[in-house]
Amino acid sequence: MDEQPRTGGAAAARAAAREAAAAAPGALAVALGGLLALAGAMGIGRFLLTPALPMMTAGAGLGAAEAGLIAAANYAGYLLGAVAAGLLPQRRAAKSVLLAALAASALTSAGMALATGPLGWAAMRFAGGVASAVVLVNLSALVLGWLRVAGRSGLSALFFGGVGAGIALSALIAAPWVAGPADWAAVWLAGGALTAVLLAGAALLLPAAAAPTGGTGAGGAEARGLWRLIAAYGCLGFGYVILATFLVAMLREGASGRLAETLIWLAVGLAAAPSVALWSRVGRRRGVLWAFRLALLIEAAGVALGALASGTAALTIAAVALGGTFMGATALGLVEADRRAGGDGRRVMGLMTASFGTGQMIAPALAGWAREATGGYMWPGLAAAAVLLAGAWLAAGLERRDAARP
């Protein structure tokens, strides 16, 4: 008797959601605003550390173990920020929170030039990690929600391309024609200033509040599969981060030259920027979980090559494999989580990001210690590849479970 009114109510909710989306900035503007925010908070706020670390070694005497601890502090802050952003009550609009966090990311990047010693740098990177996670959680929920309601989910590829664009910018900031081999302080100041510019653009383009869900979230068996997806996402966090953090340092030890270091790190960003569109297309054709699993397998091969091989050519291949997969897999995981969230996007994004952050917090400290103990990055690199394979196995299990469900 009440099935028709209930169905009519759901249709009315979806219609209201579409009307609200029409009154907001256009879907393209929302995606571009998200791209700018991701480029600042993630591409620069998190990944400028990679080209800056060997410069800090040359100019400030930073050791490999200390570098690993500074990177781990960044990711510990990222973990804390993810938990806080996803699970704690939020009294302000998502846009206000993420813009404040993006401003904090700019300040903590510039603050690296003013801090002194490993403890000061670790504290600054911890705060920057908190800021970047708060941006990612709120931004993903805000942008993906609006794109889904507007029927333009395909623009998520443009949104997630911001990380690759930011990585490319971080490579250019630290390029030899911009900064000297030990000018690490100038690099961090430039990163903070550029993030502030990106903040201004994001503030103009992003919508003021989250989109209404329209009752379109998944539930039931799909929602129960979230925990397996969250675990696989944590494997991705552990697996990518050793090569992503120490790639330039590995090149520096191989005497590749600063120009090669810049070009190879730039290749990571340039490969990452279009990778989300590529993997999204694969996900539409073969299924998101299938694409996520394949990306993890390719990334595992690249990370293992970086661990076992030496020389500029091998590390270039490993860098392209990393750049071409890690953001694609990240986007696929978040999009799949958003689909399964049942309307609670921010909480699920927080859980996914916390799992990812746990993995990437452990790995750099392990790699820095192993570098001091063994003289190389082979064993932590192989461990990272094995964890990526475990993530692919978890995704395959979830894929089989979904296929078996009526």
XYZ file of C-alpha atoms in Angstrom:
406
model
C 0.000 0.000 0.000
C 2.758 2.480 0.880
C 5.258 1.466 -1.822
C 4.139 4.156 -4.273
C 4.417 7.095 -1.802
C 7.793 5.818 -0.653
C 9.024 5.613 -4.248
C 7.579 9.039 -4.962
C 9.388 10.475 -1.943
C 12.729 9.110 -3.170
C 12.085 10.574 -6.625
C 11.230 13.942 -5.056
C 14.458 13.845 -3.048
C 16.471 13.142 -6.186
C 14.698 15.960 -8.022
C 15.458 18.359 -5.160
C 19.087 17.289 -5.263
C 19.262 18.011 -8.993
C 17.685 21.435 -8.491
C 20.198 22.260 -5.757
C 23.050 21.176 -8.015
C 21.754 23.419 -10.802
C 21.841 26.423 -8.433
C 25.466 25.726 -7.447
C 28.575 26.535 -9.510
C 28.767 24.446 -12.689
C 30.136 20.926 -12.417
C 33.238 21.893 -14.393
C 33.918 24.798 -12.033
C 33.530 22.493 -9.009
C 35.963 19.977 -10.507
C 38.477 22.727 -11.335
C 38.222 24.163 -7.832
C 38.892 20.715 -6.455
C 41.867 20.316 -8.793
C 43.440 23.550 -7.510
C 42.903 22.578 -3.873
C 44.369 19.096 -4.401
C 47.363 20.537 -6.259
C 48.152 22.744 -3.260
C 47.403 20.487 -0.293
C 48.504 17.161 -1.781
C 50.752 17.752 -4.780
C 52.792 20.455 -3.001
C 51.849 20.098 0.671
C 52.672 16.392 0.763
C 54.998 15.700 -2.145
C 57.315 18.718 -2.175
C 59.159 16.799 0.546
C 60.449 14.310 -2.062
C 62.631 16.710 -4.111
C 63.417 18.788 -1.002
C 64.862 15.906 1.058
C 68.164 15.507 -0.852
C 68.532 19.296 -0.893
C 68.122 19.292 2.893
C 70.711 16.521 3.097
C 73.163 18.666 1.124
C 72.368 21.950 2.844
C 71.462 20.919 6.392
C 73.206 17.575 6.892
C 69.989 15.562 7.166
C 70.556 11.783 7.428
C 68.464 9.014 5.849
C 66.972 7.859 9.161
C 66.092 11.445 10.115
C 64.546 11.978 6.678
C 62.440 8.853 7.181
C 61.223 10.096 10.554
C 60.317 13.513 9.113
C 58.329 11.802 6.357
C 56.691 9.515 8.923
C 55.731 12.558 11.017
C 54.048 14.047 7.938
C 52.050 10.860 7.449
C 51.254 10.558 11.167
C 49.692 13.996 10.951
C 47.858 12.856 7.837
C 46.438 9.917 9.778
C 45.309 12.122 12.665
C 43.771 14.636 10.275
C 41.889 11.903 8.440
C 40.398 10.515 11.633
C 39.425 13.971 12.876
C 37.944 15.054 9.538
C 36.002 11.866 8.986
C 34.735 10.950 12.423
C 34.458 14.103 14.560
C 31.373 16.353 14.353
C 31.840 19.314 12.044
C 30.029 22.550 12.853
C 31.236 24.605 9.903
C 30.538 24.109 6.195
C 32.901 21.752 4.400
C 34.218 24.573 2.197
C 35.177 26.738 5.180
C 36.990 23.834 6.834
C 38.919 22.782 3.749
C 39.935 26.352 2.840
C 41.221 26.898 6.383
C 43.148 23.614 6.127
C 44.549 24.632 2.731
C 45.753 27.911 4.243
C 47.409 25.891 7.017
C 49.090 23.750 4.368
C 50.553 26.874 2.760
C 51.812 28.150 6.113
C 53.384 24.840 7.152
C 55.173 24.501 3.802
C 56.627 27.992 4.142
C 57.321 27.270 7.822
C 59.780 24.526 6.864
C 62.186 27.311 5.854
C 61.961 28.819 9.343
C 62.065 25.651 11.455
C 65.424 24.287 12.571
C 66.633 20.746 13.166
C 64.922 17.381 12.613
C 62.445 17.884 15.465
C 61.337 21.281 14.180
C 60.952 19.978 10.638
C 59.087 16.899 11.877
C 56.674 19.090 13.862
C 56.041 21.280 10.814
C 55.479 18.263 8.563
C 53.138 16.732 11.170
C 50.997 19.869 11.090
C 51.137 19.891 7.288
C 49.984 16.274 7.239
C 46.964 17.116 9.389
C 46.078 19.952 7.022
C 46.417 17.868 3.843
C 44.199 15.083 5.198
C 41.497 17.515 6.304
C 41.539 19.006 2.802
C 41.342 15.612 1.091
C 38.493 14.234 3.224
C 36.301 17.333 3.045
C 37.179 18.066 -0.557
C 36.474 14.515 -1.763
C 33.100 14.438 -0.020
C 32.225 17.922 -1.314
C 33.344 17.564 -4.924
C 32.380 13.928 -5.528
C 28.976 14.562 -3.951
C 28.241 17.534 -6.225
C 29.481 15.748 -9.334
C 27.377 12.673 -8.554
C 24.211 14.718 -7.934
C 24.811 16.768 -11.093
C 25.225 13.580 -13.131
C 28.835 14.510 -14.031
C 30.821 11.895 -12.086
C 33.166 11.551 -15.063
C 34.676 14.917 -14.076
C 36.177 13.225 -11.009
C 39.150 12.414 -13.257
C 39.797 16.144 -13.705
C 39.456 16.680 -9.954
C 41.924 13.951 -8.971
C 44.354 15.114 -11.660
C 45.194 17.949 -9.263
C 47.614 15.734 -7.348
C 49.673 15.003 -10.450
C 49.603 18.680 -11.430
C 50.853 19.609 -7.951
C 53.653 17.020 -8.115
C 54.746 18.471 -11.453
C 54.772 21.939 -9.870
C 56.862 20.610 -6.970
C 59.412 19.294 -9.472
C 59.636 22.684 -11.186
C 59.985 24.529 -7.864
C 63.031 22.402 -7.007
C 64.513 22.384 -10.535
C 68.227 23.225 -10.874
C 67.458 26.308 -12.983
C 65.303 27.646 -10.097
C 67.151 26.629 -6.924
C 70.703 25.629 -6.084
C 71.526 22.119 -4.822
C 71.301 23.233 -1.180
C 68.626 25.962 -1.441
C 66.023 23.899 0.378
C 64.636 26.877 2.347
C 63.843 28.808 -0.848
C 62.056 25.736 -2.233
C 59.778 25.504 0.802
C 59.013 29.241 0.715
C 58.094 28.987 -2.970
C 55.859 26.004 -2.220
C 54.001 27.922 0.466
C 53.498 30.940 -1.798
C 52.230 28.826 -4.693
C 49.793 26.984 -2.402
C 48.390 30.362 -1.313
C 47.742 31.257 -4.966
C 45.965 27.932 -5.527
C 43.911 28.585 -2.383
C 42.570 31.814 -3.890
C 41.461 30.006 -7.034
C 39.781 27.202 -5.095
C 37.899 29.700 -2.918
C 36.322 31.240 -6.013
C 35.244 27.990 -7.672
C 34.077 25.589 -4.957
C 30.442 25.434 -3.779
C 29.613 26.712 -0.323
C 28.147 23.504 1.109
C 27.843 19.788 0.499
C 25.303 18.511 -2.013
C 22.120 16.763 -0.798
C 22.457 13.020 -1.310
C 19.080 12.516 -2.939
C 18.874 9.070 -1.371
C 21.260 7.591 -3.924
C 23.774 5.924 -1.623
C 24.405 2.202 -1.633
C 23.543 -0.031 1.218
C 23.145 -3.619 2.328
C 25.758 -6.016 1.023
C 27.635 -3.284 -0.828
C 28.076 -1.284 2.383
C 29.269 -4.402 4.223
C 32.070 -4.780 1.694
C 33.529 -1.451 2.778
C 35.879 -2.935 5.350
C 37.636 -5.114 2.780
C 37.953 -2.078 0.517
C 39.294 0.013 3.405
C 41.939 -2.655 4.138
C 43.003 -2.799 0.481
C 43.272 0.973 0.480
C 45.623 0.794 3.458
C 47.840 -1.588 1.460
C 47.987 1.025 -1.295
C 49.093 3.641 1.256
C 51.976 1.460 2.444
C 52.937 0.252 -1.000
C 53.342 3.483 -2.937
C 54.953 5.742 -0.354
C 58.528 4.439 -0.098
C 59.273 5.042 -3.756
C 57.232 8.263 -3.734
C 59.204 9.620 -0.749
C 62.740 8.476 -1.547
C 62.821 8.387 -5.363
C 64.880 11.566 -5.710
C 67.177 10.485 -2.872
C 67.705 7.147 -4.655
C 68.580 9.010 -7.850
C 70.944 11.278 -5.920
C 72.788 8.240 -4.522
C 73.174 6.898 -8.055
C 74.754 10.163 -9.214
C 72.083 10.707 -11.874
C 72.460 14.486 -11.698
C 69.977 17.147 -10.636
C 68.543 17.586 -14.120
C 67.667 13.880 -14.273
C 66.218 14.067 -10.762
C 63.970 16.952 -11.777
C 62.857 15.346 -15.034
C 62.083 11.968 -13.454
C 60.104 13.503 -10.583
C 58.342 15.672 -13.151
C 57.539 12.457 -15.057
C 55.810 11.110 -11.945
C 53.524 14.136 -11.856
C 52.886 14.164 -15.601
C 52.047 10.458 -15.537
C 49.778 10.922 -12.514
C 47.732 13.817 -13.929
C 46.027 11.914 -16.809
C 46.161 8.544 -15.053
C 42.878 9.120 -13.231
C 41.034 9.616 -16.537
C 42.668 6.470 -17.935
C 41.877 4.304 -14.938
C 38.363 5.720 -14.679
C 37.779 4.621 -18.256
C 39.116 1.155 -17.467
C 36.837 1.087 -14.417
C 33.784 1.939 -16.520
C 34.607 -0.799 -19.035
C 35.717 -3.606 -16.721
C 34.515 -2.566 -13.259
C 36.053 -0.291 -10.638
C 37.394 -3.116 -8.473
C 38.940 -4.871 -11.479
C 40.704 -1.648 -12.471
C 41.794 -0.977 -8.863
C 43.302 -4.477 -8.650
C 45.154 -4.117 -11.968
C 46.569 -0.740 -10.932
C 47.930 -2.253 -7.720
C 49.554 -5.125 -9.642
C 51.276 -2.753 -12.094
C 52.376 -0.524 -9.237
C 53.790 -3.526 -7.368
C 55.893 -4.387 -10.429
C 57.190 -0.810 -10.641
C 58.025 -0.642 -6.932
C 59.821 -4.012 -7.111
C 61.828 -2.796 -10.116
C 62.841 0.312 -8.182
C 63.944 -1.890 -5.286
C 65.919 -4.436 -7.305
C 67.361 -2.442 -10.195
C 69.739 0.483 -10.123
C 70.482 3.236 -12.571
C 68.566 6.085 -14.097
C 66.772 4.016 -16.769
C 65.316 1.508 -14.308
C 64.237 4.212 -11.870
C 62.628 6.136 -14.731
C 60.479 3.111 -15.590
C 59.642 2.653 -11.908
C 58.742 6.357 -11.632
C 56.374 6.231 -14.614
C 54.765 3.050 -13.259
C 54.283 4.772 -9.899
C 52.912 7.993 -11.358
C 50.681 6.152 -13.786
C 48.985 4.066 -11.096
C 49.004 5.491 -7.585
C 46.592 8.380 -8.179
C 44.428 6.250 -10.457
C 44.147 3.623 -7.737
C 43.547 6.319 -5.106
C 40.708 7.822 -7.132
C 39.147 4.443 -7.910
C 39.198 3.524 -4.222
C 37.573 6.792 -3.136
C 34.938 6.665 -5.895
C 34.048 3.077 -4.982
C 33.866 4.032 -1.299
C 31.637 7.004 -2.145
C 29.324 4.660 -4.065
C 29.110 2.257 -1.126
C 28.846 4.953 1.538
C 25.075 4.986 1.866
C 25.008 8.791 2.016
C 27.636 9.140 4.778
C 30.398 10.313 2.463
C 32.579 12.276 4.894
C 32.739 9.464 7.456
C 33.641 6.856 4.844
C 36.226 9.167 3.238
C 37.711 9.610 6.705
C 37.942 5.853 7.270
C 39.503 5.284 3.855
C 42.005 8.088 4.348
C 42.858 6.887 7.856
C 43.596 3.392 6.531
C 45.719 4.860 3.748
C 47.464 7.129 6.250
C 48.304 4.239 8.580
C 50.104 2.426 5.797
C 52.019 5.461 4.592
C 53.008 6.468 8.129
C 54.753 3.147 8.840
C 56.583 2.740 5.532
C 58.910 5.806 5.437
C 60.272 5.226 8.951
C 60.915 1.577 8.021
C 62.661 2.600 4.813
C 64.848 5.209 6.511
C 65.924 2.737 9.176
C 66.619 0.049 6.565
C 68.682 2.495 4.517
C 70.881 3.204 7.541
C 71.134 -0.489 8.446
C 71.659 -2.046 5.008
C 72.899 0.819 2.839
C 69.985 0.655 0.405
C 66.234 0.613 -0.138
C 65.919 -2.911 -1.560
C 64.252 -4.693 1.364
C 61.661 -2.023 2.231
C 60.914 -1.700 -1.494
C 60.261 -5.419 -1.809
C 58.089 -5.304 1.320
C 56.080 -2.483 -0.262
C 55.575 -4.534 -3.434
C 54.373 -7.496 -1.368
C 51.858 -5.316 0.492
C 50.531 -4.023 -2.836
C 49.990 -7.612 -3.929
C 48.056 -8.217 -0.706
C 45.858 -5.225 -1.520
C 45.167 -6.628 -4.995
C 44.190 -9.940 -3.408
C 41.736 -8.193 -1.069
C 40.183 -6.319 -3.989
C 39.857 -9.544 -5.964
C 38.021 -11.154 -3.038
C 35.591 -8.239 -2.848
C 35.075 -8.406 -6.609
C 34.208 -12.129 -6.388
C 31.861 -11.438 -3.488
C 30.008 -8.773 -5.458
C 29.761 -11.042 -8.497
C 28.276 -13.870 -6.403
C 25.623 -11.610 -4.865
C 22.207 -11.879 -6.592
